[in-house]
Short mmCIF file of N, CA and C in Angstrom, two decimals:
data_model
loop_
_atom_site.label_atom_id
_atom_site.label_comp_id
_atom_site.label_asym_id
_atom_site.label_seq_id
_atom_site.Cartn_x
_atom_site.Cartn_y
_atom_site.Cartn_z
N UNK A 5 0.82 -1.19 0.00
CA UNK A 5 0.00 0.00 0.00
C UNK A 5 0.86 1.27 0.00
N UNK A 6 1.94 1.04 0.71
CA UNK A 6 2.80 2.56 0.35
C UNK A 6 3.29 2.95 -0.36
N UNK A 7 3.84 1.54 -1.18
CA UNK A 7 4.69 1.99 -2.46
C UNK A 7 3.48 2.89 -3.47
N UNK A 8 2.23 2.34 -3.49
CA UNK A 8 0.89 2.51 -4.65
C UNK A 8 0.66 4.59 -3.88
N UNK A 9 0.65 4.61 -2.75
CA UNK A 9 0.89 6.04 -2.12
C UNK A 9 1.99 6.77 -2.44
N UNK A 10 2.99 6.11 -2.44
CA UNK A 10 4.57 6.87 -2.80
C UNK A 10 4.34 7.48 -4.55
N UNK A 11 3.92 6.34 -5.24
CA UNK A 11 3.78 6.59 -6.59
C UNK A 11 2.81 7.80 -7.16
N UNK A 12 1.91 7.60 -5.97
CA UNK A 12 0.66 9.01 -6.60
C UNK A 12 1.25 9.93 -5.75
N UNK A 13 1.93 10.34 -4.99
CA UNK A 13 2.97 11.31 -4.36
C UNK A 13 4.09 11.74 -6.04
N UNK A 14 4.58 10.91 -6.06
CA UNK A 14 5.76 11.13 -7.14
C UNK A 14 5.04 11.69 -8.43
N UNK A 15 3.73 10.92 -8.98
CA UNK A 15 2.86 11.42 -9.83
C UNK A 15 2.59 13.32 -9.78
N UNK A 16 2.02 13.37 -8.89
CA UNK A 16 1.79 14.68 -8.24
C UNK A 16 2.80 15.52 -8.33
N UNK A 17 3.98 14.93 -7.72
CA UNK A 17 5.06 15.74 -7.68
C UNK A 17 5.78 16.26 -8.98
N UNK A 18 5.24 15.38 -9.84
CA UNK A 18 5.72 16.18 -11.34
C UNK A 18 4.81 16.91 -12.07
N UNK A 19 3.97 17.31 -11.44
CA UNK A 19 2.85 17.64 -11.66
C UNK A 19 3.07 19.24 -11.81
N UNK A 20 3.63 19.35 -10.39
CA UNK A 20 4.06 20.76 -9.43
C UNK A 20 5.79 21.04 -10.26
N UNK A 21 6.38 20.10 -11.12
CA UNK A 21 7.60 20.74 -11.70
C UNK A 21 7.15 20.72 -12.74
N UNK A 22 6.43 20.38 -12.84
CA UNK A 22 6.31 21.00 -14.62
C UNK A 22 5.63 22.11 -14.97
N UNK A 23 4.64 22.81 -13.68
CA UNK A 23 4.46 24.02 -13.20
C UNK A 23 5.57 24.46 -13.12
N UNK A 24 6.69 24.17 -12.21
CA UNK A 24 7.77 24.87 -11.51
C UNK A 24 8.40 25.28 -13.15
N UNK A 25 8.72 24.56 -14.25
CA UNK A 25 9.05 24.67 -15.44
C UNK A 25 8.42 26.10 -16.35
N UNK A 26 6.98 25.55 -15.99
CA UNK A 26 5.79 26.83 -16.73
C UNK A 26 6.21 28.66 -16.27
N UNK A 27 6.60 28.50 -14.72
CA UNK A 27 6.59 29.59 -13.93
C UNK A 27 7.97 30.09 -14.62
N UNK A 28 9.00 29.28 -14.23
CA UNK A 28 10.01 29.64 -14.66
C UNK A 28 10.98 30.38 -16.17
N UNK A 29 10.46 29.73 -16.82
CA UNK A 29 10.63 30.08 -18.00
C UNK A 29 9.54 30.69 -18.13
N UNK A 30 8.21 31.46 -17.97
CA UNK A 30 7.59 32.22 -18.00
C UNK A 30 6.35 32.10 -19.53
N UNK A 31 5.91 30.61 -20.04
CA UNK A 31 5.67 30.43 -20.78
C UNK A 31 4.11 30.96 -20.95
N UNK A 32 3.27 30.94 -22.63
CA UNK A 32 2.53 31.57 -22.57
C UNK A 32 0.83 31.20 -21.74
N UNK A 33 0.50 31.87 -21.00
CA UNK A 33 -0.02 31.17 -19.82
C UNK A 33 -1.42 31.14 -20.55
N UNK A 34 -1.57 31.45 -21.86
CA UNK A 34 -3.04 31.52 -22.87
C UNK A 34 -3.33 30.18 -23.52
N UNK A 35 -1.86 29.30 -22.94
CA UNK A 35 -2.49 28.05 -24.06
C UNK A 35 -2.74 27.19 -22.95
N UNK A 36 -3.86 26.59 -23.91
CA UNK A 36 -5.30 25.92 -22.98
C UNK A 36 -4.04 24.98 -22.19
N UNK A 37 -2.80 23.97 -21.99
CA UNK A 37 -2.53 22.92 -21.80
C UNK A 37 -2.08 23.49 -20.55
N UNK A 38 -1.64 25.15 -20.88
CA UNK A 38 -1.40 25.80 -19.44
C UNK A 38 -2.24 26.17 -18.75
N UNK A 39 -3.47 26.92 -18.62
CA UNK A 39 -4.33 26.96 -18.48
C UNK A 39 -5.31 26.47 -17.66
N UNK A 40 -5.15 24.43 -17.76
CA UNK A 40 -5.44 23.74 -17.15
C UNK A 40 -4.55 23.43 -15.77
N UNK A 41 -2.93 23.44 -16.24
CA UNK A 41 -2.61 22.88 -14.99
C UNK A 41 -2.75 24.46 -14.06
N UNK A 42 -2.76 25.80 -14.56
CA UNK A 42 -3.08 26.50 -13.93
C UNK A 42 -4.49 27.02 -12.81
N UNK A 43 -5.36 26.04 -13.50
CA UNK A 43 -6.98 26.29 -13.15
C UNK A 43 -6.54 25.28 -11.95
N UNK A 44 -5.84 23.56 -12.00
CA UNK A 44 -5.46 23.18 -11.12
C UNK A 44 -5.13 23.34 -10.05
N UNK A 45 -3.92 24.54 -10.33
CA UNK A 45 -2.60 24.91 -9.27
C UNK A 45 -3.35 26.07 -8.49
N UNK A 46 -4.67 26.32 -8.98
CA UNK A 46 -4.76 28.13 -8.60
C UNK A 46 -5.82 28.22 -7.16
N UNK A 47 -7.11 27.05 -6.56
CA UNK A 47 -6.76 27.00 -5.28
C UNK A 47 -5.30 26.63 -4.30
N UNK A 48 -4.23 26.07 -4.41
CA UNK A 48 -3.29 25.48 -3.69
C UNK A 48 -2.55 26.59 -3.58
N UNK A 49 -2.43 27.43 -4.67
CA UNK A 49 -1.55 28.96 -4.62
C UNK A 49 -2.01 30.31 -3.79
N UNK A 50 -3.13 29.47 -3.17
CA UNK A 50 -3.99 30.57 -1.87
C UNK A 50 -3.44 30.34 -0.73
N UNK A 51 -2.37 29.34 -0.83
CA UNK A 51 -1.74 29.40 0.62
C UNK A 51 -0.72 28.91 0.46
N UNK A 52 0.01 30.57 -0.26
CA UNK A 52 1.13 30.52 -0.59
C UNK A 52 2.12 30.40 0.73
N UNK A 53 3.57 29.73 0.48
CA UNK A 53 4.45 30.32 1.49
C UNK A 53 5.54 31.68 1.42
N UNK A 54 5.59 32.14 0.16
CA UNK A 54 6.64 32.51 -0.33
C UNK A 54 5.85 33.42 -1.04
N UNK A 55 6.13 34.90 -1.21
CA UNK A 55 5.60 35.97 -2.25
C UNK A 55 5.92 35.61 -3.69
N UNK A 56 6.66 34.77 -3.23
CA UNK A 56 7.64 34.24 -5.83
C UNK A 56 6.54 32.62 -5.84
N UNK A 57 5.69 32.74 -6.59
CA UNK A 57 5.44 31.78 -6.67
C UNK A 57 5.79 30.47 -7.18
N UNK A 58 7.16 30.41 -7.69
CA UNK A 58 8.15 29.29 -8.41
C UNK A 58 8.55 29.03 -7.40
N UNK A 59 9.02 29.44 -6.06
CA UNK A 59 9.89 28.79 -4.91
C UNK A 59 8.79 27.81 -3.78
N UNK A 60 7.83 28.31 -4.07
CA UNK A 60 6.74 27.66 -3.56
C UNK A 60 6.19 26.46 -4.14
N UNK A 61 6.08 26.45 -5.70
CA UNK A 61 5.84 25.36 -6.42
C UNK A 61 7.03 24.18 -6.02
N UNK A 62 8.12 24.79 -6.34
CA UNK A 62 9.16 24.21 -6.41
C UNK A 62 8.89 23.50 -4.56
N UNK A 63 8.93 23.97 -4.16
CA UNK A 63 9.16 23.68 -2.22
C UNK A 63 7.78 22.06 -1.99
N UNK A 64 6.44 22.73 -2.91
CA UNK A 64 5.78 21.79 -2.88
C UNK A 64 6.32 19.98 -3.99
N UNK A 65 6.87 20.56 -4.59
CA UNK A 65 7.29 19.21 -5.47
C UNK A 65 8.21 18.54 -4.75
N UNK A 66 9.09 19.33 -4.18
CA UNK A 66 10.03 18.73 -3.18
C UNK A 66 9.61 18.10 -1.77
N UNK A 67 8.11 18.62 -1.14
CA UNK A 67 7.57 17.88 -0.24
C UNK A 67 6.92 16.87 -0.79
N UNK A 68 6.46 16.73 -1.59
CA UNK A 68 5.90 15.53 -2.53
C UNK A 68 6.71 14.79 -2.71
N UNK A 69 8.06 14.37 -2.98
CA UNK A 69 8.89 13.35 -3.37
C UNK A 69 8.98 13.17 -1.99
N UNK A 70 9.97 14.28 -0.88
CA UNK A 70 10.09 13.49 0.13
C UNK A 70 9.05 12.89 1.08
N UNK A 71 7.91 12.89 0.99
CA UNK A 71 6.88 12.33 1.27
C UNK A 71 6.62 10.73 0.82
N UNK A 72 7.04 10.47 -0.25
CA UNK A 72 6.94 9.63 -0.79
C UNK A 72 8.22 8.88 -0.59
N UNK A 73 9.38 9.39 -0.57
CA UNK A 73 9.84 8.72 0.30
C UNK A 73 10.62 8.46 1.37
N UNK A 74 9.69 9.06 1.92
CA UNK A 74 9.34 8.96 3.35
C UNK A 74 8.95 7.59 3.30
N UNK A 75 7.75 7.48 3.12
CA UNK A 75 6.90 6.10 2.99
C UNK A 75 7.82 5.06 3.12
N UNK A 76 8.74 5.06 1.64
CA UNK A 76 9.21 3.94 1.37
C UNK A 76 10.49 3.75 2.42
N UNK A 77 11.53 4.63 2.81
CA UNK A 77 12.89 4.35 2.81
C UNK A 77 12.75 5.20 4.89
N UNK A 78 11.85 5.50 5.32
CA UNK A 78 12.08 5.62 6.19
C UNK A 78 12.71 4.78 7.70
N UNK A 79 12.50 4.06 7.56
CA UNK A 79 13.32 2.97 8.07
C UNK A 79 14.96 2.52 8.04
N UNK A 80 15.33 3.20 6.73
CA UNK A 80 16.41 3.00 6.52
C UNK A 80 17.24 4.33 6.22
N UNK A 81 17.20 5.41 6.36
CA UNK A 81 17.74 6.36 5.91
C UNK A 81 17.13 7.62 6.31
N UNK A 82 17.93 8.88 7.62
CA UNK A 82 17.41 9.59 7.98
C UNK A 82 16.51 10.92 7.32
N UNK A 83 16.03 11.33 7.97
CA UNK A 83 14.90 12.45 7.39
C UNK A 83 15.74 13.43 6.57
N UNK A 84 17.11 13.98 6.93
CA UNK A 84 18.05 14.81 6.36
C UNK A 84 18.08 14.37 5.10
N UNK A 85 18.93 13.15 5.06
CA UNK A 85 19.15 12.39 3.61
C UNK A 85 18.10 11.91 2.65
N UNK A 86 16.74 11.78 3.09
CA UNK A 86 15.93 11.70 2.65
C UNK A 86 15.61 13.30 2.11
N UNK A 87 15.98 13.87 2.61
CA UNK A 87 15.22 15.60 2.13
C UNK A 87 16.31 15.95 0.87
N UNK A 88 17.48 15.43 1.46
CA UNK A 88 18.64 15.84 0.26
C UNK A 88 18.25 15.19 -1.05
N UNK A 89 18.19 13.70 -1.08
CA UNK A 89 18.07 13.16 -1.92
C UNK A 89 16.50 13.60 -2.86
N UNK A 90 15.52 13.97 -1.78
CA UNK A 90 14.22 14.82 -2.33
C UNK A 90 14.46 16.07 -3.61
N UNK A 91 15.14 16.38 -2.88
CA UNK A 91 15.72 18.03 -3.52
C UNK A 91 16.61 17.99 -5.18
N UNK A 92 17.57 17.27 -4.67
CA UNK A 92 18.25 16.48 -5.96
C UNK A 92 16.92 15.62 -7.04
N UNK A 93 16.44 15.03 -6.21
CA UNK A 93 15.71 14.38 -7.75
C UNK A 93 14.62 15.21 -7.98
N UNK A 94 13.99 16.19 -7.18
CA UNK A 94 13.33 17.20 -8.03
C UNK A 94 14.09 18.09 -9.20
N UNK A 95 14.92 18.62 -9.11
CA UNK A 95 16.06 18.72 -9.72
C UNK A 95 16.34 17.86 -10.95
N UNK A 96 16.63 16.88 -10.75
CA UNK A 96 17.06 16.04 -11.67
C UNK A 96 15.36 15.65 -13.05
N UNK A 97 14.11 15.58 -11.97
CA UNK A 97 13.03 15.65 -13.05
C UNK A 97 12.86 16.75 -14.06
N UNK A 98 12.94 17.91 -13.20
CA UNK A 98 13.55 19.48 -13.88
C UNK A 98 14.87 19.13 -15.05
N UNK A 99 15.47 18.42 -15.04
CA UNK A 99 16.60 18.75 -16.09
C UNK A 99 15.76 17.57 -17.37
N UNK A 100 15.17 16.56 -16.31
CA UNK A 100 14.47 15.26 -17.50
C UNK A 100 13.38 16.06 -18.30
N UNK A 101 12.40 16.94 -18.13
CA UNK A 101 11.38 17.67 -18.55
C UNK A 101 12.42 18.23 -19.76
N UNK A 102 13.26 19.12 -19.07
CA UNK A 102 13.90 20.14 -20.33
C UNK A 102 14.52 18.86 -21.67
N UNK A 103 15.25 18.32 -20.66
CA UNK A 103 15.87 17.13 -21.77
C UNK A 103 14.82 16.80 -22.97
N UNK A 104 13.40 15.82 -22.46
CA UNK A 104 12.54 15.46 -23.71
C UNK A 104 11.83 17.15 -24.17
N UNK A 105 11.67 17.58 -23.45
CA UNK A 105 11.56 19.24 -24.54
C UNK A 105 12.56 19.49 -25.69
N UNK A 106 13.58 19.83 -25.49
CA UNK A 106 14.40 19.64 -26.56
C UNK A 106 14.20 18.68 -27.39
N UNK A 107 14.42 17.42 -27.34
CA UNK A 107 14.43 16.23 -27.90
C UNK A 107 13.48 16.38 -28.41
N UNK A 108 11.96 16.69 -28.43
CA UNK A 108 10.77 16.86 -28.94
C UNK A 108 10.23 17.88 -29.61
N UNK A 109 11.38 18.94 -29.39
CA UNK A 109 11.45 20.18 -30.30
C UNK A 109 11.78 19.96 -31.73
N UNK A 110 13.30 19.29 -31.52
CA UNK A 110 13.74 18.71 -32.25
C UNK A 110 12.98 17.72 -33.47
N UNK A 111 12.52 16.93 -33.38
CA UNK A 111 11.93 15.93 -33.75
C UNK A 111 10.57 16.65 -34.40
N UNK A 112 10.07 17.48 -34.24
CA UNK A 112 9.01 18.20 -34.09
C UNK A 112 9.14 19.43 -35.21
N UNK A 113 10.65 19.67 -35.54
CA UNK A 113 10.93 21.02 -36.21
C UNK A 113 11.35 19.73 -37.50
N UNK A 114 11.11 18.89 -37.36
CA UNK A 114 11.67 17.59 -39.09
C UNK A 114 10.36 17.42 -38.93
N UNK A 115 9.49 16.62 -38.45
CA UNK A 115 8.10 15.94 -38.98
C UNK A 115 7.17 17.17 -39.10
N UNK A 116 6.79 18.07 -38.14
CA UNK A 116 5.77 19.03 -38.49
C UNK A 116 6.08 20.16 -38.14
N UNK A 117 6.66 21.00 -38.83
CA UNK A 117 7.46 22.20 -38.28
C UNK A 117 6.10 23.23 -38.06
N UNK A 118 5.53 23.99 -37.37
CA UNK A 118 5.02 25.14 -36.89
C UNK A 118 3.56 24.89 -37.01
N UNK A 119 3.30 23.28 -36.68
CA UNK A 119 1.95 22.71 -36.13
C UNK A 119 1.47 23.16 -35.17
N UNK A 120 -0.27 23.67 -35.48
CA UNK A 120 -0.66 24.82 -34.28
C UNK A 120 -1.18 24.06 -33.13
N UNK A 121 -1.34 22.98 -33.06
CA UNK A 121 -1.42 21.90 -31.76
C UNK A 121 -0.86 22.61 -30.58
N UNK A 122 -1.70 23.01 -29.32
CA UNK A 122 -1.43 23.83 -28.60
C UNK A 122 -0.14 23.18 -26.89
N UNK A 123 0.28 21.58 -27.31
CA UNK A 123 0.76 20.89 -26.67
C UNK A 123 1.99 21.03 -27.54
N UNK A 124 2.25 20.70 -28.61
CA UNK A 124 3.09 21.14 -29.33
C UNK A 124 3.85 22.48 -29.41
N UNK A 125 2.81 23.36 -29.60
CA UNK A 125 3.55 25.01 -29.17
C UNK A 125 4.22 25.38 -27.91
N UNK A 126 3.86 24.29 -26.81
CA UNK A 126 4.03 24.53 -25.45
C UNK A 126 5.77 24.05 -25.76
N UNK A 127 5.70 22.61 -26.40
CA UNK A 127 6.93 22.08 -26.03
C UNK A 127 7.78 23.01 -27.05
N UNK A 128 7.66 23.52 -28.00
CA UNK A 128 8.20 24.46 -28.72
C UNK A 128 9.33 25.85 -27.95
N UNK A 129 8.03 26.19 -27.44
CA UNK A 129 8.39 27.43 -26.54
C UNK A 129 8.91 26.72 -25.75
N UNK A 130 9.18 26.33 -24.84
CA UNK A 130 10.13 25.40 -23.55
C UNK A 130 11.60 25.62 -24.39
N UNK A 131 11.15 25.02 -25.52
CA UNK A 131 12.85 24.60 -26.36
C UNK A 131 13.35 25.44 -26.44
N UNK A 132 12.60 26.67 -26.82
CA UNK A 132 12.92 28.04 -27.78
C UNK A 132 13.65 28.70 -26.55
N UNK A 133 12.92 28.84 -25.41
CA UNK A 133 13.72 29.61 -24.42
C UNK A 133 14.76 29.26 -23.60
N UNK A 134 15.18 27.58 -23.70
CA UNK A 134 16.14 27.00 -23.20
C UNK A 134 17.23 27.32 -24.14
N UNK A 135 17.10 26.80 -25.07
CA UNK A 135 18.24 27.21 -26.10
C UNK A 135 18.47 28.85 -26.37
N UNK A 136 17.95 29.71 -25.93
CA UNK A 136 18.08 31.00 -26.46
C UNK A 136 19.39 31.20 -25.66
N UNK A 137 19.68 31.44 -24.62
CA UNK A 137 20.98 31.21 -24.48
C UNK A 137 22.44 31.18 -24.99
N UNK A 138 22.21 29.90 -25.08
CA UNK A 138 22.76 29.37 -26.09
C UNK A 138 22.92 29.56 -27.52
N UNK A 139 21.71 29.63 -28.13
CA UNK A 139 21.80 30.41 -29.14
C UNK A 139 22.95 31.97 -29.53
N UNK A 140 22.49 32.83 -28.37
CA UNK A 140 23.77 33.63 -28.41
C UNK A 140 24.98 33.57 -28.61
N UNK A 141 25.46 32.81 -28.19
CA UNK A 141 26.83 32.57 -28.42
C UNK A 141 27.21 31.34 -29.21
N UNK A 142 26.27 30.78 -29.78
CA UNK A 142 26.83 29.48 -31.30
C UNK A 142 25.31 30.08 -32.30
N UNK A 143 26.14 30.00 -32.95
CA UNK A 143 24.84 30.68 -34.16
C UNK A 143 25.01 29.50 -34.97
N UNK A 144 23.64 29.44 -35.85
CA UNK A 144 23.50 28.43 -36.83
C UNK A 144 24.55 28.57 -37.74
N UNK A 145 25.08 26.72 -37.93
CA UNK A 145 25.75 26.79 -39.12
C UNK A 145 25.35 26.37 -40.06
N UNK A 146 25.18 27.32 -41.28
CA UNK A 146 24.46 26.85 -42.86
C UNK A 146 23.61 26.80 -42.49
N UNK A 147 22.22 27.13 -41.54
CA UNK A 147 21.28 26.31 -41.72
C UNK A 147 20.82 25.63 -40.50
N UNK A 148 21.93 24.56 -40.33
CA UNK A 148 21.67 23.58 -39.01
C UNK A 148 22.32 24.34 -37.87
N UNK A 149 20.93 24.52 -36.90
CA UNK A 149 20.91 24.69 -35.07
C UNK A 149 21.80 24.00 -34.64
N UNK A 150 22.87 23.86 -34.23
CA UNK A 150 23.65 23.07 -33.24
C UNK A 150 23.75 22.88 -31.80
N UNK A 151 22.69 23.88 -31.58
CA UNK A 151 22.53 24.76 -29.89
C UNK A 151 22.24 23.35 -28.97
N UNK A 152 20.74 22.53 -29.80
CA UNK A 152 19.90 21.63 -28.81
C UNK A 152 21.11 20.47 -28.86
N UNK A 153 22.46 20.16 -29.62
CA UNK A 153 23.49 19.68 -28.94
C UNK A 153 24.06 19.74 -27.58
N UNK A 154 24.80 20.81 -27.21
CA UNK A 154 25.02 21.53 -26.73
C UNK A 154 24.27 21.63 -25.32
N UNK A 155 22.94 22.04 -25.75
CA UNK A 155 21.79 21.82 -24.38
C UNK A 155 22.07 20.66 -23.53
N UNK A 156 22.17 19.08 -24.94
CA UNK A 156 21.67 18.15 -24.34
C UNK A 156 22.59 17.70 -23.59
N UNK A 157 24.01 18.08 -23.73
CA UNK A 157 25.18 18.02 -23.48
C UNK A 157 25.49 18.07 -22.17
N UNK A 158 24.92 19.89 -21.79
CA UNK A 158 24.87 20.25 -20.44
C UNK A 158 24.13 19.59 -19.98
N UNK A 159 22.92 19.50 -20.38
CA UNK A 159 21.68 18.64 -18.98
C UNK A 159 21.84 17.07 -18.86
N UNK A 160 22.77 16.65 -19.46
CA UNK A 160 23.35 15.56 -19.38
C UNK A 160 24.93 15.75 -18.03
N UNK A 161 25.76 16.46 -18.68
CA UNK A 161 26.42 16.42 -17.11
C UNK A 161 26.38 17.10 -15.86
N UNK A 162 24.99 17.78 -15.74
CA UNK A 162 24.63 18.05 -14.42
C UNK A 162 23.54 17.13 -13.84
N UNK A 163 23.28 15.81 -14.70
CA UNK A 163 22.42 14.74 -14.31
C UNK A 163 23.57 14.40 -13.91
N UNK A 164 24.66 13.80 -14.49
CA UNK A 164 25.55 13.08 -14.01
C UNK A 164 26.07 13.79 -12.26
N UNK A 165 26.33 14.88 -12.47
CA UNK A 165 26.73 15.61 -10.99
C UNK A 165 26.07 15.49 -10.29
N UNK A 166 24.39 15.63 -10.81
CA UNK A 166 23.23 15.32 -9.03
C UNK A 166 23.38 13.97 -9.11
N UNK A 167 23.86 12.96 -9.91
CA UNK A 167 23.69 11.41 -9.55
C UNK A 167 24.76 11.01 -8.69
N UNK A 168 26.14 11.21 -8.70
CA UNK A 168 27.16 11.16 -8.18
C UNK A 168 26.97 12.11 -6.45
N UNK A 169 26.44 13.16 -6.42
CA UNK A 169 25.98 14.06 -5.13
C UNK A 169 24.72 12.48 -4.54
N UNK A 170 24.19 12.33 -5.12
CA UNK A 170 23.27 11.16 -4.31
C UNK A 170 23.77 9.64 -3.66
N UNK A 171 24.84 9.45 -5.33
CA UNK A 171 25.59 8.67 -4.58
C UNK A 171 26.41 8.84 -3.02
N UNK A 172 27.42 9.89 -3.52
CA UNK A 172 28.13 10.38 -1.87
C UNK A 172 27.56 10.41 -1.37
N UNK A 173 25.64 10.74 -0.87
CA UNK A 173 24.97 10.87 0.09
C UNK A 173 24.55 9.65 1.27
N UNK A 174 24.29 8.37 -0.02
CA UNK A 174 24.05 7.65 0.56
C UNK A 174 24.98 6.65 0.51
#
């Protein structure tokens, strides 16, 4: 029964970063896919803790994992390390979101480039403002974006750094 609790905890909890994602990057809050998780999020944001509402989202996704496991690993591993390891893999879902954004940008700019599918535009914009960045300082060559390289590059070895930080933890 706890693990089936832990899981709709963890469910939830990505629920609240992919908000934490929406807030952050500041995406357009008119398309219906936002909309919804906003109509969602918008009693729970009445009792706020925090005047920024991203540190609050964020604070709730992170009580959601460690809640969950809580459940599971409490027995074996104190409340500290459990909160660390909370924090890190919220974190680490945050870099997995951006990761298949890109990846789906990608994929998305070859099969149907500027399809008005309003789930599609979402993951668009995600890409567009992750890579802008980046973009600045590597400009297209001929043609071909090289940036969402690059992206995937980084959010690849700061997965590796929070995995190795979890390791040392535990």
């Amino acid at each position: 029964m706890n693990e089936i609790i832990s899981l709709c905890l963890g469910a939830l909890s990505y629920f609240f970063i992919i908000m934490f994602v929406f807030y952050t990057l500041k995406v357009d809050y008119y398309n219906p896919v936002v909309k919804a998780f906003v109509n969602f999020y918008s009693p729970i944001s009445k009792i706020s803790i925090f005047s920024n509402q991203v540190y609050t989202i964020f604070l709730l996704a992170v009580l959601l994992k460690f809640s969950g496991y809580y459940l599971l690993y409490s027995s074996q591993y104190d409340e500290y390390v459990l909160g660390m390891i909370s924090v890190i893999e919220t974190l680490n879902a945050t870099l997995t979101v951006f990761f298949f954004c890109i990846i789906g940008s990608v994929i998305l700019s070859w099969i149907a480039p500027g399809n008005p599918h309003p789930l599609l535009k979402l993951v668009e914009e995600v890409s567009t403002k992750l890579l802008a960045p980046i973009r600045k300082f590597i400009p297209s060559m001929g043609g071909i974006d090289i940036s969402p390289i690059f992206a995937l590059i980084f959010i690849r070895q700061v997965e590796i750094l929070l995995a190795s930080i979890i390791r040392s933890i535990i």
